[in-house]
Amino acid sequence: MVVRRLCALLLLVSAAACGGDPAGPAPGSLTVSVSGLPDGTVADVGVSGPGGYAHQVSATETISGLSAGVYTVEARSVAGGGFAYRPSQTTQSVEVGGSSGAVTAQVTYGVAGASLAVTVNGLPSGAAAAVTVTGPNGFERQLTGSGTLTELAAGSYTIAAAGVTATDEPYAPDPADQTVSLAEGESGGATVTYGPAAAGSLDLRIDRLYITQSVQTYAGTVPLVSGRDGYLRVFVVANGTNTAKPDVRVRFFEGGVQVSELSLTAPSQSVPLTASEGRLGSSWNVPIPGALIRQNLSIQATVDPANTVPEVDESDNDYPAGGVPLALDVRTVPTFDVRFVPVIQSANGRRGNVSNANKATYLQAAMKVHPLAAYDADLRAPYTTSQPVVQADNGNNAWNRILNELDALRTADGSSRYYYGVINPPYDGGIAGIGYIGGPTAMGWDRAGADFVAAHEWGHNWGRQHAPCGDPSGPDPDYPYAGGAIGVYGFDVAAQSLKTPNSTDIMGYCANEWISDYTYKGVLAWRTARADMVVGIGEAVQPCLLVWGRIVDGEPVLEPAFQVVTRPRLPDRRGPYSVEATTADGSALFHLSFAAQRVADDKHGSEHFAFAVPLPAQDAARLAAVRLVVPGRPAVSVRAADEGAAAQAPALQATSLGGDRVALSWDASRHPVVMVRDPATGQVISFARGGRSEVVTDRPDLDVQLSNGVTGRAMRITVPR
């Protein structure tokens, strides 16, 4: 996932590398002075410069230690408090360092809003209307007559009018609800006409009802998840202007037997003439506990069950018509079993901030938007990677390589849980997450919006491609809504707040505001069909060969193999690629055809694989080579190295660096990768590379396996403290 834009919930900024060239003239400083915004409104200012430097500024800030050169300061419009603010100068260049010393760039914001003229007709002179205008960013204004609202943020505004009493006569509005969309700087209008309330010819009916748990269509076509809290909306309409305030009775049935009954009071002073999803006050609503939402559930609603409102037709007050309850489509989904892995970057010592105390925060967005009823999250021992430091643009492919290591880690563990690595990158804007499409492994950062990043990556794990917003890689060609919008109304059950159809989908590169019915149903279908990824069912723990690697820009990469004792993990389907193991005389020990796991959020078009292939000890002793075959490319192999006398020499040394840091050193020319394990748990804590690497452990000893290419020499070493 590439983070694109800064918003109130989630810092999303343009992908760019971090830092500058350490060489050259003396560094300087740049002060970005931001003014004109009200308290609590965050600026959106990007600073870019030499060496691919990029930094995001949200308020007045002094940036020190900058390399000398010309920097570009780009300011973008923001919204706050219901108003839009535009910078007086969108782009400016400043020279930093050398003779320039400390310099300042002034960013001044001003109101650049739209306007909405509301006209109220039909009331006697001096009578007060009851009109409420709501819009983006929590905007809400009350009007008692005609008026013009100015300095509005771009977006969709709802004009809701309620019935009033004037000169002792009831008056009802027409329309009761309407919506106006405004672009930045645009002027729009809406008219509300009051008239005497209908008498003697009023008819009430229920146009539609539905339960939403995250997103729902007006026709109620999104299935419900058993055990998950929901929110019921009943849309009552009238045939004429009125001041009626009828109750709605709702009954729930399970297997034809009534299990619950609720009474919903009128939300406003009149019944609307048309159904409107855009305002909660236009429907009869009530939260529904997850304990009530289960399979074989049906529902029936009746408007004005006590007949307190005189109507010309009392026969159409039931929904569905005919008195037969509406069967609800309720699906049972498996518990989301996830294992968080704190990732430590040996190159800079940064550790992903995930713990038992905060792991639930990474699941907040997923539990709001995705079709989940429950999760079971645990925390794995930290994993130390020897890969280069992750970069904002993934120019060194480190994000990819670490993801491949995490999948190999999961394979070696023999786990059926989803694995989610948490990393602490040295930047605030750029690549924020990466994961497999249809595979159970992903990773993301620990910075602002980490829960939305995790929800995005798990969406990939559950088979979803990108929504077409923000120029993502590999957009879903079947996504039904332009611009990656969610297309229908979403709903935050916990906050009891609506999400408009122009909100953007969690699977895009925009603000990731909510989830579409398309994505929701796709994830639901994936999870119910698979009942989660369970590997090695019925398979005993046994000696296996860990075979893993990737295909990057079409080029095959085969990692050194390791002997592990775990549950087998084999390809789930045949595909264009193959790996095979042979003895010294060329005899085949195994041959696997497979389709690799495609990596989302990766410009290199990578595919990864990691298998645990059953290999008895007698076959492991004969293993001489493992080969990866990718069509159209030369095959790549790893072969058993002849260590000779070196096998008798000390192969690896451990040095304590204080605390829980341990330095390992070995001959990388003979052993390019060393697998390091915790002797107590057997868990892999590092695939160490390069001949020297640090790992984090408080163990007094470690199990290591020095790969000779296809197998490995196992040994236990003591860690001096």
XYZ file of C-alpha atoms in Angstrom:
721
model
C 0.000 0.000 0.000
C 1.328 3.432 -0.937
C 0.197 6.216 1.326
C -1.091 9.136 -0.767
C -2.931 11.879 1.121
C -3.136 13.554 4.535
C -6.535 13.408 6.219
C -7.944 13.666 9.725
C -7.812 9.949 10.435
C -4.846 8.847 8.432
C -1.629 10.456 7.208
C -1.598 9.650 3.525
C 1.096 11.412 1.519
C 2.843 11.106 -1.828
C 5.294 8.256 -2.093
C 8.860 9.537 -2.017
C 12.238 8.534 -0.655
C 13.425 9.973 2.633
C 16.625 11.758 3.501
C 19.261 13.589 1.495
C 22.797 13.319 0.225
C 25.186 13.427 3.245
C 28.006 14.787 1.139
C 28.418 18.305 -0.299
C 28.074 21.796 1.185
C 27.171 22.440 4.787
C 23.540 21.596 5.640
C 20.948 24.305 6.141
C 17.479 24.649 7.588
C 14.062 25.498 6.188
C 11.158 26.896 8.176
C 7.744 26.281 6.658
C 5.434 28.834 8.261
C 1.746 27.905 7.980
C -0.990 30.431 8.736
C -4.675 31.022 8.059
C -6.031 27.696 9.305
C -8.294 27.369 12.363
C -7.119 25.372 15.374
C -7.283 21.625 14.752
C -7.137 21.882 10.956
C -4.110 20.110 9.493
C -2.171 21.624 6.584
C -1.178 19.580 3.547
C 2.274 20.803 2.498
C 4.930 18.686 0.814
C 8.629 19.574 0.747
C 10.859 17.894 -1.842
C 14.475 18.423 -2.767
C 17.873 16.985 -3.698
C 18.547 13.284 -3.555
C 14.870 12.376 -3.642
C 14.226 14.124 -0.333
C 10.550 14.331 0.657
C 8.843 15.485 3.832
C 5.253 16.229 4.798
C 4.389 19.325 6.841
C 1.082 19.547 8.738
C 1.787 22.756 10.714
C 4.555 25.343 11.090
C 7.836 23.423 11.264
C 11.589 24.004 11.014
C 13.442 21.275 9.124
C 17.131 21.136 9.987
C 20.119 19.302 8.545
C 19.044 19.680 4.926
C 21.524 19.166 2.113
C 22.287 22.305 0.133
C 20.119 22.813 -2.903
C 16.771 24.010 -4.224
C 13.658 22.718 -2.465
C 10.071 22.803 -3.694
C 7.282 23.606 -1.241
C 3.897 22.437 -2.551
C 0.732 23.357 -0.632
C -2.649 21.736 -1.262
C -6.202 22.669 -0.293
C -7.619 21.248 2.956
C -10.991 21.153 4.734
C -11.773 21.842 8.364
C -14.818 22.724 10.403
C -17.023 22.377 7.337
C -15.038 24.895 5.272
C -12.479 24.628 2.483
C -9.126 26.401 2.714
C -6.895 27.112 -0.273
C -3.238 28.201 -0.180
C -2.503 31.591 -1.712
C 0.535 30.091 -3.438
C 0.462 26.413 -4.345
C 4.121 25.986 -5.337
C 7.270 27.875 -4.403
C 11.005 27.162 -4.611
C 13.586 28.065 -1.974
C 17.345 27.631 -1.876
C 18.737 26.028 1.290
C 22.314 25.756 2.548
C 25.520 27.415 1.451
C 25.251 31.189 1.697
C 21.460 30.962 2.120
C 21.657 29.684 5.697
C 18.258 29.453 7.379
C 15.374 30.288 5.039
C 11.602 30.535 5.419
C 8.732 29.565 3.121
C 5.423 31.207 3.968
C 2.252 29.175 3.317
C -0.893 31.250 3.826
C -4.318 29.637 3.664
C -7.624 31.381 3.055
C -11.245 30.316 2.825
C -12.099 29.077 -0.655
C -15.528 27.677 -0.137
C -18.688 26.976 -2.071
C -22.078 28.533 -1.299
C -25.573 27.121 -0.910
C -28.752 29.235 -1.164
C -31.746 27.695 0.627
C -35.152 29.145 -0.272
C -38.142 28.508 2.018
C -41.678 29.106 0.666
C -45.251 28.523 1.776
C -45.300 29.512 5.450
C -47.404 32.381 6.816
C -45.518 35.638 7.456
C -43.413 35.414 10.588
C -43.613 31.619 10.884
C -40.339 29.776 11.482
C -39.316 26.877 9.296
C -37.344 23.881 10.609
C -34.571 23.195 8.103
C -31.286 21.442 8.893
C -28.317 21.474 6.495
C -25.622 18.866 7.060
C -22.456 18.195 5.070
C -18.798 17.138 5.043
C -16.547 17.214 8.091
C -19.451 17.319 10.547
C -20.970 20.506 9.132
C -24.475 21.294 10.456
C -26.571 24.507 10.351
C -30.173 25.234 11.420
C -32.316 27.579 9.273
C -35.699 29.070 10.191
C -36.158 30.737 6.802
C -34.428 31.461 3.516
C -30.677 32.041 3.681
C -27.334 31.539 1.955
C -24.534 29.494 3.508
C -21.065 30.499 2.344
C -17.474 29.322 2.649
C -18.529 25.676 2.459
C -16.224 22.748 1.809
C -16.751 20.850 -1.424
C -18.965 17.793 -1.038
C -22.506 16.549 -0.654
C -25.003 18.512 1.491
C -28.339 17.231 2.790
C -31.211 19.683 3.304
C -33.708 18.119 5.717
C -36.965 19.937 6.541
C -39.383 19.031 9.337
C -43.047 19.855 9.767
C -44.045 22.929 11.813
C -47.185 24.478 13.280
C -48.063 28.041 12.236
C -51.243 29.976 13.102
C -52.425 26.818 14.866
C -52.277 24.862 11.608
C -49.835 22.035 10.756
C -47.543 22.594 7.775
C -45.407 19.934 6.128
C -42.349 20.383 3.868
C -41.883 19.223 0.309
C -39.388 17.739 -0.186
C -38.538 16.630 3.320
C -35.026 15.588 2.202
C -32.871 16.614 -0.726
C -29.180 16.503 -1.553
C -26.980 19.040 -3.337
C -23.375 18.346 -4.381
C -21.004 21.320 -4.474
C -17.575 21.570 -6.047
C -14.967 23.885 -4.554
C -16.028 27.497 -5.186
C -19.372 26.450 -6.736
C -22.760 28.020 -5.918
C -25.812 25.817 -5.512
C -29.427 26.106 -4.435
C -32.281 24.187 -2.823
C -35.950 25.048 -2.331
C -38.255 23.831 0.460
C -41.965 24.489 -0.009
C -44.311 24.171 2.962
C -47.995 23.454 2.598
C -50.937 22.546 4.815
C -50.571 19.002 6.080
C -52.661 16.412 4.286
C -55.921 15.614 6.045
C -58.269 12.758 5.298
C -56.244 11.363 2.374
C -52.954 10.404 4.068
C -51.442 7.005 3.431
C -48.308 5.606 5.096
C -46.220 2.673 3.936
C -42.744 1.173 4.409
C -40.787 1.530 1.187
C -37.835 -0.609 2.296
C -35.836 -1.766 5.299
C -32.365 -3.188 5.731
C -29.728 -4.050 8.315
C -26.226 -2.740 7.697
C -23.087 -3.932 9.459
C -20.626 -1.911 7.406
C -22.129 -1.291 3.978
C -25.494 -2.055 2.424
C -27.434 -1.477 -0.767
C -30.923 -0.009 -0.646
C -32.240 -3.350 -1.876
C -30.499 -5.087 1.037
C -28.377 -7.347 -1.172
C -25.271 -7.400 1.057
C -25.349 -10.543 3.250
C -25.106 -10.203 7.017
C -22.434 -11.771 9.226
C -23.660 -13.947 12.064
C -22.782 -12.587 15.511
C -21.785 -9.125 14.294
C -23.560 -5.969 15.535
C -25.743 -4.227 12.983
C -27.986 -1.219 12.502
C -31.573 -1.404 11.260
C -33.024 1.333 9.037
C -36.728 1.368 8.132
C -37.756 3.817 5.396
C -41.346 5.016 5.912
C -42.921 7.296 3.287
C -46.208 9.164 2.957
C -48.290 10.068 -0.080
C -48.577 13.749 0.864
C -47.247 16.479 3.125
C -48.016 15.746 6.764
C -47.075 16.181 10.408
C -47.541 12.520 11.309
C -45.152 10.870 13.783
C -46.009 7.153 13.646
C -44.183 4.396 15.487
C -42.790 1.360 13.672
C -42.995 -2.129 15.166
C -40.285 -4.597 14.133
C -40.483 -8.313 14.824
C -37.686 -10.855 14.403
C -38.295 -14.563 13.771
C -35.968 -17.543 13.899
C -37.206 -20.589 12.079
C -40.662 -19.001 12.035
C -40.755 -18.407 15.799
C -40.740 -14.823 17.064
C -37.593 -14.118 19.103
C -37.659 -10.326 19.496
C -39.883 -7.275 19.081
C -38.810 -3.619 18.941
C -40.726 -0.348 18.816
C -39.129 2.514 16.864
C -40.246 6.094 17.444
C -40.496 8.682 14.685
C -37.191 10.487 14.027
C -38.777 13.809 12.939
C -41.949 15.878 12.932
C -43.264 14.439 9.662
C -43.046 11.418 7.410
C -40.969 12.080 4.255
C -42.541 11.782 0.843
C -39.585 9.901 -0.587
C -37.029 7.597 0.988
C -33.588 9.108 1.547
C -30.555 7.150 2.734
C -28.391 10.246 3.042
C -29.671 11.326 6.454
C -30.292 9.114 9.478
C -33.175 11.383 10.476
C -35.112 10.264 7.391
C -35.484 6.649 8.579
C -36.643 4.783 11.681
C -33.478 3.303 13.173
C -32.229 1.057 15.954
C -28.951 -0.785 16.731
C -29.239 -4.580 16.480
C -26.981 -6.678 18.754
C -24.862 -9.338 17.113
C -26.405 -12.010 19.344
C -29.692 -11.529 17.459
C -28.151 -11.747 13.983
C -27.858 -15.423 13.179
C -28.853 -17.869 10.479
C -32.553 -18.601 9.785
C -33.459 -15.036 10.839
C -36.358 -13.168 9.260
C -37.914 -9.767 9.880
C -41.269 -8.024 9.595
C -42.108 -4.337 10.165
C -45.377 -2.444 10.576
C -45.833 1.317 10.474
C -48.395 2.783 12.901
C -49.285 -0.615 14.423
C -51.731 1.008 16.910
C -53.538 2.912 14.116
C -53.041 6.299 15.807
C -52.662 8.079 12.448
C -55.842 8.316 10.316
C -55.157 6.827 6.869
C -57.180 6.159 3.763
C -55.606 2.701 3.470
C -54.512 0.666 6.498
C -53.815 -2.473 4.455
C -50.375 -1.442 3.188
C -48.715 -0.770 6.552
C -46.812 -4.088 6.714
C -43.437 -4.846 5.164
C -43.120 -7.150 3.386
C -46.670 -6.956 2.064
C -48.769 -10.003 2.708
C -47.570 -10.621 6.259
C -44.787 -13.103 5.445
C -41.524 -12.108 7.203
C -38.534 -11.226 5.037
C -35.798 -13.881 5.193
C -32.371 -12.367 5.850
C -29.206 -13.707 4.241
C -26.961 -14.360 7.254
C -23.557 -16.002 6.743
C -21.277 -17.612 9.316
C -17.656 -16.545 8.924
C -14.608 -18.016 10.654
C -12.736 -16.210 13.393
C -9.866 -14.187 11.941
C -6.748 -15.858 13.353
C -3.792 -13.515 12.963
C -0.252 -13.496 14.305
C 1.613 -10.208 14.599
C 5.366 -10.272 14.043
C 7.482 -7.333 15.258
C 10.096 -6.828 12.528
C 13.514 -5.521 13.565
C 15.770 -4.037 10.891
C 19.313 -5.069 11.726
C 20.679 -2.264 9.527
C 19.281 0.514 11.740
C 17.905 -1.192 14.854
C 14.326 -0.012 14.282
C 11.676 -2.311 15.738
C 8.031 -2.460 14.702
C 5.836 -1.178 17.492
C 3.389 -4.005 18.091
C 2.813 -5.700 21.432
C 0.166 -7.554 23.364
C -0.848 -4.187 24.788
C -1.522 -2.502 21.430
C -2.147 -5.327 18.922
C -5.918 -4.693 19.057
C -5.380 -1.191 17.620
C -4.114 -2.727 14.371
C -7.471 -4.499 13.979
C -9.752 -1.502 14.556
C -10.330 -0.546 10.913
C -10.640 -4.161 9.745
C -13.285 -4.905 12.370
C -15.240 -1.812 11.287
C -15.213 -2.332 7.520
C -14.571 -6.006 6.722
C -17.069 -8.869 7.202
C -15.550 -10.047 10.484
C -17.365 -11.109 13.640
C -14.398 -12.010 15.845
C -10.626 -12.281 15.813
C -7.967 -14.207 17.702
C -4.677 -12.309 17.625
C -1.404 -13.387 19.174
C 2.126 -12.008 19.170
C 5.113 -13.862 17.814
C 8.710 -13.476 18.912
C 10.409 -10.576 17.072
C 11.987 -11.332 13.716
C 15.285 -9.652 12.774
C 15.912 -9.050 9.087
C 19.320 -8.438 7.524
C 17.769 -6.847 4.438
C 18.597 -3.205 3.618
C 16.597 -0.470 5.323
C 13.135 -0.135 3.765
C 12.770 2.885 1.488
C 9.760 5.098 0.844
C 9.678 4.154 -2.851
C 10.853 0.552 -2.322
C 13.676 1.328 -4.709
C 15.912 -1.312 -3.097
C 13.098 -3.901 -3.044
C 13.546 -4.377 0.729
C 9.793 -4.449 1.401
C 9.497 -7.337 -1.064
C 12.367 -9.318 0.363
C 11.191 -8.985 3.952
C 7.708 -10.116 2.935
C 9.271 -13.202 1.335
C 11.166 -13.876 4.577
C 7.976 -13.551 6.625
C 6.243 -16.085 4.405
C 9.194 -18.459 4.799
C 8.943 -17.827 8.544
C 5.262 -18.788 8.532
C 6.064 -21.903 6.516
C 8.835 -22.952 8.900
C 6.498 -22.370 11.857
C 3.886 -24.639 10.273
C 1.192 -22.167 11.276
C -2.327 -21.819 9.874
C -2.628 -18.194 11.089
C -2.356 -15.129 8.917
C 1.034 -13.493 9.529
C 1.285 -9.715 9.714
C 4.725 -8.165 10.119
C 4.925 -4.718 11.688
C 7.821 -2.501 10.679
C 9.047 0.929 11.793
C 10.256 2.726 8.624
C 12.557 5.771 8.716
C 10.013 7.972 6.894
C 6.446 9.286 7.210
C 5.282 9.181 3.596
C 5.628 6.440 1.010
C 5.184 2.676 1.005
C 3.144 1.803 4.087
C 2.315 -1.852 3.512
C 2.648 -4.827 1.216
C 0.951 -8.205 0.999
C -0.025 -11.172 -1.128
C -3.191 -11.316 -3.200
C -4.854 -14.473 -1.961
C -2.010 -15.450 0.386
C -1.946 -15.310 4.199
C 1.085 -13.047 4.718
C 1.390 -9.243 4.766
C 3.266 -6.462 6.511
C 2.730 -2.797 7.259
C 4.099 0.160 9.124
C 3.426 1.202 12.724
C 2.780 4.870 11.991
C -0.410 6.938 11.707
C -3.278 4.995 10.156
C -1.609 1.622 10.741
C -5.012 -0.021 11.201
C -6.226 1.178 7.787
C -2.986 -0.055 6.216
C -3.532 -3.466 7.837
C -7.167 -3.558 6.668
C -5.980 -2.764 3.118
C -3.337 -5.515 3.123
C -5.697 -8.108 4.605
C -8.118 -7.185 1.838
C -5.405 -8.310 -0.585
C -4.872 -11.504 1.448
C -8.600 -12.160 0.999
C -8.328 -12.010 -2.765
C -9.061 -8.360 -3.521
C -7.191 -6.263 -6.085
C -6.920 -2.467 -5.936
C -9.846 -0.095 -6.266
C -9.095 2.430 -9.056
C -8.278 5.500 -6.954
C -4.876 7.163 -6.580
C -3.204 5.355 -9.506
C -2.531 2.010 -7.772
C -0.723 -0.900 -9.368
C -2.932 -3.656 -10.748
C -6.394 -2.075 -10.359
C -9.373 -4.427 -10.427
C -10.826 -4.253 -13.969
C -14.245 -5.310 -12.639
C -14.508 -2.648 -9.928
C -17.991 -1.183 -10.531
C -17.673 2.430 -9.315
C -15.695 5.223 -10.980
C -12.792 6.718 -9.082
C -12.709 3.929 -6.513
C -15.822 5.273 -4.721
C -17.768 2.912 -2.466
C -20.861 3.547 -4.611
C -23.504 2.951 -1.917
C -23.988 4.116 1.664
C -21.620 2.758 4.269
C -22.201 2.852 8.000
C -19.928 2.900 11.038
C -21.970 0.868 13.528
C -19.853 1.813 16.549
C -19.997 5.553 15.798
C -23.499 5.351 14.239
C -22.385 7.545 11.353
C -23.053 7.355 7.617
C -20.433 7.087 4.882
C -21.548 8.698 1.620
C -21.340 6.834 -1.711
C -18.508 9.105 -2.901
C -16.300 7.950 -0.015
C -13.299 6.000 -1.290
C -12.766 2.265 -0.925
C -10.281 0.741 1.517
C -8.590 -1.041 -1.411
C -7.596 2.151 -3.256
C -4.698 4.570 -2.793
C -6.837 7.545 -1.799
C -8.095 8.301 1.702
C -9.303 4.687 2.240
C -12.404 6.017 3.961
C -14.623 2.918 3.950
C -15.551 -0.201 1.968
C -17.805 -0.746 -1.050
C -20.457 -3.433 -1.261
C -18.355 -4.921 -4.087
C -15.254 -5.305 -1.911
C -17.268 -6.393 1.133
C -19.045 -9.173 -0.754
C -15.779 -10.258 -2.379
C -14.042 -10.582 0.990
C -17.063 -12.378 2.451
C -17.127 -14.877 -0.397
C -13.393 -15.518 -0.012
C -13.537 -16.079 3.741
C -16.650 -18.238 3.798
C -15.338 -20.398 0.944
C -12.017 -21.068 2.657
C -12.922 -20.984 6.350
C -9.476 -19.406 6.679
C -6.157 -20.724 5.457
C -5.502 -24.022 7.217
C -2.319 -25.754 6.113
C -1.261 -29.302 6.716
C -4.646 -30.559 7.937
C -4.083 -34.166 8.941
C -0.365 -33.790 8.309
C 2.035 -34.593 11.135
C 5.093 -32.528 11.951
C 7.965 -34.162 10.060
C 11.344 -33.436 8.459
C 10.873 -31.075 5.516
C 12.962 -28.975 3.181
C 12.180 -25.246 3.221
C 12.272 -24.182 -0.440
C 11.559 -20.511 -1.071
C 12.199 -17.618 -3.395
C 10.539 -15.145 -5.733
C 10.178 -13.917 -9.299
C 10.928 -10.185 -9.621
C 10.383 -8.396 -12.946
C 10.311 -11.879 -14.463
C 13.711 -12.834 -13.028
C 13.832 -15.953 -10.782
C 15.455 -15.728 -7.344
C 16.006 -18.952 -5.386
C 16.982 -18.656 -1.735
C 19.216 -21.226 0.025
C 17.177 -24.163 1.325
C 17.008 -25.286 4.950
C 16.052 -28.466 6.741
C 13.143 -27.885 9.112
C 10.807 -30.024 11.173
C 7.315 -28.725 10.544
C 3.976 -29.451 8.881
C 4.246 -29.831 5.114
C 3.157 -26.916 2.957
C 2.849 -27.766 -0.724
C 1.435 -25.907 -3.744
C -2.360 -25.729 -3.728
C -2.496 -25.806 -7.526
C -0.312 -26.410 -10.560
C 1.117 -23.408 -12.385
C 3.723 -22.093 -14.803
C 6.681 -22.423 -12.427
C 8.448 -25.459 -10.969
C 11.048 -26.398 -8.390
C 12.842 -29.703 -8.385
C 15.398 -31.390 -6.144
C 18.011 -33.780 -7.501
C 20.786 -36.012 -6.229
C 24.425 -35.873 -7.389
C 23.683 -38.330 -10.212
C 20.712 -36.259 -11.421
C 17.961 -38.433 -9.940
C 14.858 -36.515 -8.929
C 13.851 -36.394 -5.270
C 10.801 -34.238 -5.900
C 9.279 -31.982 -8.570
C 6.632 -29.339 -7.816
C 4.593 -27.355 -10.312
C 3.114 -24.203 -8.798
C 1.589 -20.772 -9.247
C 3.371 -18.199 -7.098
C 1.694 -15.689 -4.792
C 1.332 -12.296 -6.456
C 2.468 -9.278 -4.433
C 0.156 -6.271 -4.357
C 1.483 -2.731 -3.839
C 4.691 -3.576 -5.689
C 5.909 -1.876 -8.844
C 8.286 -4.770 -9.558
C 5.431 -7.178 -10.277
C 6.807 -9.724 -7.832
C 5.577 -13.230 -7.113
C 6.742 -15.264 -4.114
C 6.700 -18.866 -2.952
C 7.653 -20.807 0.188
C 7.123 -24.567 0.553
C 7.888 -27.123 3.231
C 8.466 -30.292 1.215
C 8.531 -33.606 3.132
C 12.057 -34.991 2.867
C 13.133 -37.965 5.012
C 16.663 -37.965 6.437
C 17.911 -40.553 3.947
C 16.772 -38.373 1.027
C 18.133 -35.191 2.610
C 21.558 -36.850 2.798
C 21.483 -37.439 -0.969
C 20.254 -33.949 -1.902
C 22.699 -32.152 -4.189
C 20.770 -29.336 -5.905
C 17.461 -27.459 -6.030
C 16.427 -25.771 -9.274
C 13.797 -23.111 -10.014
C 12.357 -23.003 -13.539
C 10.554 -19.901 -14.846
C 9.342 -20.030 -18.482
C 11.353 -17.839 -20.814
C 14.232 -17.415 -18.341
C 17.373 -19.447 -17.627
C 16.795 -21.815 -14.701
C 18.510 -20.929 -11.424
C 19.904 -23.447 -8.956
C 21.365 -23.718 -5.507
C 23.827 -26.522 -4.975
C 25.443 -28.149 -1.983
C 28.767 -26.464 -1.300
C 31.819 -28.591 -0.500
C 32.955 -27.202 2.848
C 35.896 -29.581 3.270
C 38.170 -28.693 6.158
C 36.147 -25.564 6.855
C 33.455 -27.803 8.327
C 35.821 -28.574 11.223
C 36.613 -24.933 11.959
C 34.474 -22.644 14.112
C 31.729 -21.692 11.699
C 29.976 -18.886 13.566
C 30.705 -16.552 16.430
C 28.252 -14.721 18.693
C 29.066 -11.501 20.512
C 26.821 -9.751 23.036
C 26.245 -6.074 22.266
C 24.439 -5.401 25.515
C 20.814 -5.792 26.423
C 19.105 -8.206 24.052
C 21.309 -7.451 21.015
C 23.644 -10.158 19.739
C 26.080 -9.867 16.820
C 26.674 -12.944 14.670
C 29.612 -13.332 12.299
C 30.469 -16.134 9.853
C 31.941 -16.825 6.434
C 29.261 -15.623 4.018
C 31.135 -17.006 1.011
C 30.416 -20.519 2.295
C 27.105 -19.815 4.010
C 25.208 -16.923 2.376
C 22.261 -17.281 4.755
C 22.086 -18.528 8.345
C 18.807 -19.586 9.918
C 18.704 -18.595 13.605
C 16.187 -20.228 15.943
C 15.139 -19.979 19.571
C 16.035 -23.372 21.153
C 13.117 -23.177 23.593
C 10.348 -22.561 21.024
C 11.976 -23.645 17.783
C 10.830 -20.401 16.191
C 13.003 -18.807 13.520
C 14.117 -15.370 14.744
C 16.258 -14.439 11.732
C 17.415 -15.395 8.281
C 20.782 -13.685 8.772
C 22.774 -12.597 5.729
C 26.033 -11.021 4.684
C 28.499 -12.615 7.103
C 27.607 -10.277 9.959
C 24.217 -9.493 11.390
C 22.556 -8.518 14.624
C 19.646 -10.396 16.140
C 17.494 -9.539 19.102
C 17.098 -12.246 21.737
C 17.367 -12.664 25.493
C 18.225 -16.362 25.164
C 21.542 -17.631 26.611
C 21.960 -19.876 23.583
C 20.785 -20.129 19.982
C 20.239 -22.848 17.406
C 21.716 -21.971 14.028
C 21.717 -23.725 10.685
C 24.357 -22.682 8.201
C 22.990 -23.423 4.767
C 25.361 -24.963 2.260
C 22.837 -24.100 -0.430
C 20.463 -27.045 -0.204
C 20.676 -28.244 3.380
C 22.426 -26.959 6.455
C 24.818 -27.721 9.263
C 22.980 -27.342 12.571
C 24.720 -26.252 15.731
C 23.928 -24.705 19.086
C 25.956 -21.711 20.193
C 26.273 -19.997 23.541
C 25.638 -16.263 23.700
C 28.209 -14.608 25.992
C 26.642 -12.006 28.247
